[in-house]
CSV table of C-alpha atoms in Angstrom, one decimal:
chain,number,residue,atom,x,y,z
A,1,UNK,CA,0.1,-0.1,0.1
A,2,UNK,CA,1.5,3.3,-1.2
A,3,UNK,CA,1.5,6.0,1.6
A,4,UNK,CA,0.4,9.4,0.3
A,5,UNK,CA,2.6,12.4,0.9
A,6,UNK,CA,0.5,15.6,1.1
A,7,UNK,CA,3.1,18.0,0.0
A,8,UNK,CA,6.6,17.9,-1.9
A,9,UNK,CA,9.7,19.8,-1.7
A,10,UNK,CA,8.7,22.1,-4.5
A,11,UNK,CA,5.6,23.2,-2.5
A,12,UNK,CA,8.2,24.3,0.1
A,13,UNK,CA,10.2,26.1,-2.2
A,14,UNK,CA,7.1,27.7,-3.6
A,15,UNK,CA,6.3,29.7,-0.5
A,16,UNK,CA,9.7,30.9,-0.6
A,17,UNK,CA,11.8,28.9,1.4
A,18,UNK,CA,15.0,28.2,-0.5
A,19,UNK,CA,16.5,24.9,0.3
A,20,UNK,CA,20.2,23.6,0.0
A,21,UNK,CA,20.7,20.1,-1.3
A,22,UNK,CA,21.1,18.8,2.2
A,23,UNK,CA,17.9,20.6,3.3
A,24,UNK,CA,16.0,19.0,0.3
A,25,UNK,CA,16.8,15.4,1.5
A,26,UNK,CA,15.8,16.4,5.1
A,27,UNK,CA,12.6,17.8,3.9
A,28,UNK,CA,11.7,14.8,1.8
A,29,UNK,CA,12.0,12.6,4.9
A,30,UNK,CA,10.1,15.3,7.1
A,31,UNK,CA,7.4,15.4,4.5
A,32,UNK,CA,6.7,11.9,4.8
A,33,UNK,CA,6.9,12.0,8.6
A,34,UNK,CA,4.4,15.0,8.5
A,35,UNK,CA,1.9,13.3,6.5
A,36,UNK,CA,2.0,10.3,8.7
A,37,UNK,CA,1.7,12.4,11.7
A,38,UNK,CA,-1.4,14.2,10.4
A,39,UNK,CA,-3.0,11.0,9.6
A,40,UNK,CA,-2.3,9.6,13.0
A,41,UNK,CA,-3.8,12.8,14.6
A,42,UNK,CA,-6.8,12.8,12.5
A,43,UNK,CA,-7.4,8.9,13.5
A,44,UNK,CA,-7.4,10.2,17.0
A,45,UNK,CA,-10.2,12.5,16.3
A,46,UNK,CA,-12.2,10.1,14.3
A,47,UNK,CA,-11.5,11.5,10.8
A,48,UNK,CA,-9.7,10.1,7.7
A,49,UNK,CA,-7.8,12.7,5.9
A,50,UNK,CA,-7.5,10.6,2.7
A,51,UNK,CA,-11.4,10.2,2.5
A,52,UNK,CA,-11.8,13.9,3.1
A,53,UNK,CA,-9.4,14.7,0.3
A,54,UNK,CA,-11.3,12.1,-1.9
A,55,UNK,CA,-14.5,13.9,-1.4
A,56,UNK,CA,-15.9,15.2,-4.9
A,57,UNK,CA,-17.3,18.5,-3.6
A,58,UNK,CA,-14.8,20.0,-0.9
A,59,UNK,CA,-11.8,17.6,-1.5
A,60,UNK,CA,-9.6,19.9,-3.8
A,61,UNK,CA,-9.9,22.7,-1.4
A,62,UNK,CA,-9.3,20.5,1.6
A,63,UNK,CA,-6.2,19.1,-0.1
A,64,UNK,CA,-4.8,22.6,-0.5
A,65,UNK,CA,-5.5,23.3,3.2
A,66,UNK,CA,-3.7,19.9,4.2
A,67,UNK,CA,-0.6,20.9,1.8
A,68,UNK,CA,-0.4,24.1,3.5
A,69,UNK,CA,-0.5,22.7,7.0
A,70,UNK,CA,2.3,20.0,6.2
A,71,UNK,CA,4.3,22.6,4.5
A,72,UNK,CA,4.2,24.9,7.6
A,73,UNK,CA,5.0,22.1,9.9
A,74,UNK,CA,8.1,21.0,7.8
A,75,UNK,CA,9.3,24.5,7.6
A,76,UNK,CA,9.1,24.9,11.3
A,77,UNK,CA,11.3,21.9,11.8
A,78,UNK,CA,13.7,22.9,9.0
A,79,UNK,CA,14.2,26.4,10.6
A,80,UNK,CA,15.5,24.6,13.9
A,81,UNK,CA,18.3,22.9,12.1
A,82,UNK,CA,20.9,21.7,14.4
A,83,UNK,CA,23.7,23.5,12.4
A,84,UNK,CA,22.2,26.8,13.2
A,85,UNK,CA,21.1,28.4,16.3
A,86,UNK,CA,17.1,28.4,16.3
A,87,UNK,CA,15.4,31.7,16.4
A,88,UNK,CA,14.6,32.9,19.9
A,89,UNK,CA,11.1,33.6,20.9
A,90,UNK,CA,11.9,35.6,24.0
A,91,UNK,CA,15.3,37.0,25.3
A,92,UNK,CA,16.2,39.0,28.3
A,93,UNK,CA,19.6,40.7,29.2
A,94,UNK,CA,21.0,42.4,32.2
A,95,UNK,CA,23.9,44.7,32.3
A,96,UNK,CA,26.0,44.8,35.5
A,97,UNK,CA,25.8,41.2,36.5
A,98,UNK,CA,25.7,40.0,32.8
A,99,UNK,CA,22.8,37.7,32.7
A,100,UNK,CA,21.2,36.4,29.4
A,101,UNK,CA,18.1,34.6,29.3
A,102,UNK,CA,16.5,33.0,26.1
A,103,UNK,CA,13.5,30.9,25.2
A,104,UNK,CA,14.0,29.1,21.8
A,105,UNK,CA,11.2,28.4,19.1
A,106,UNK,CA,11.3,24.7,18.5
A,107,UNK,CA,14.6,24.0,20.1
A,108,UNK,CA,14.1,20.3,19.9
A,109,UNK,CA,13.8,20.3,16.2
A,110,UNK,CA,10.3,18.4,16.4
A,111,UNK,CA,7.9,18.2,14.0
A,112,UNK,CA,4.6,19.5,15.4
A,113,UNK,CA,1.3,21.1,14.3
A,114,UNK,CA,-0.4,24.0,15.8
A,115,UNK,CA,-3.8,23.9,17.5
A,116,UNK,CA,-5.1,26.6,15.0
A,117,UNK,CA,-3.8,24.5,12.0
A,118,UNK,CA,-5.9,21.4,13.4
A,119,UNK,CA,-8.9,23.6,13.8
A,120,UNK,CA,-8.5,24.8,10.1
A,121,UNK,CA,-8.7,21.2,9.1
A,122,UNK,CA,-11.6,20.5,11.2
A,123,UNK,CA,-10.0,18.0,13.4
A,124,UNK,CA,-10.2,19.9,16.6
A,125,UNK,CA,-13.7,21.1,17.4
A,126,UNK,CA,-15.2,22.7,20.3
A,127,UNK,CA,-16.6,20.0,22.6
A,128,UNK,CA,-19.2,20.2,25.3
A,129,UNK,CA,-20.8,17.8,27.7
A,130,UNK,CA,-23.1,17.7,30.5
A,131,UNK,CA,-23.3,15.8,33.7
A,132,UNK,CA,-26.3,14.6,35.6
A,133,UNK,CA,-26.1,16.1,39.1
A,134,UNK,CA,-28.9,14.0,40.7
A,135,UNK,CA,-29.1,10.4,40.1
A,136,UNK,CA,-32.9,10.4,39.5
A,137,UNK,CA,-34.5,8.2,36.7
A,138,UNK,CA,-36.8,10.3,34.3
A,139,UNK,CA,-39.8,8.0,35.2
A,140,UNK,CA,-39.5,8.8,38.9
A,141,UNK,CA,-39.8,12.7,38.1
A,142,UNK,CA,-42.8,12.2,36.0
A,143,UNK,CA,-44.5,9.8,38.6
A,144,UNK,CA,-43.8,12.3,41.5
A,145,UNK,CA,-44.9,15.3,39.6
A,146,UNK,CA,-48.6,16.6,39.8
A,147,UNK,CA,-50.7,16.3,36.9
């Protein structure tokens, strides 16, 4: 069974991220992993990405959304390459005692999806629920109520 990859290296370069030859090889592996990870996440929420892409009415647009999400996840992982210092999200410095503190963006080089990306694909939805406070059967309520 052939595993579907939702984006290509050319898609990454099409959004303006130029890749070296070594990064292209890494990107190809990351694209496979990102596609598999997205399928796994979708299964956890009771969705099948491949079936949603195959839908005749909305499949083409959904496929573009999936491609965009996969490309963004791979770009995040590529931007935190081990050869370069990952970009800092937050930094602070002090003068006399010389203290530096930085928080790095994706310092572990992991491949991940943001919650808003999963919401855009319709995988994460607002959930609600109710809990019965009193353990009373409905028949009991009807029999005790005046008519």
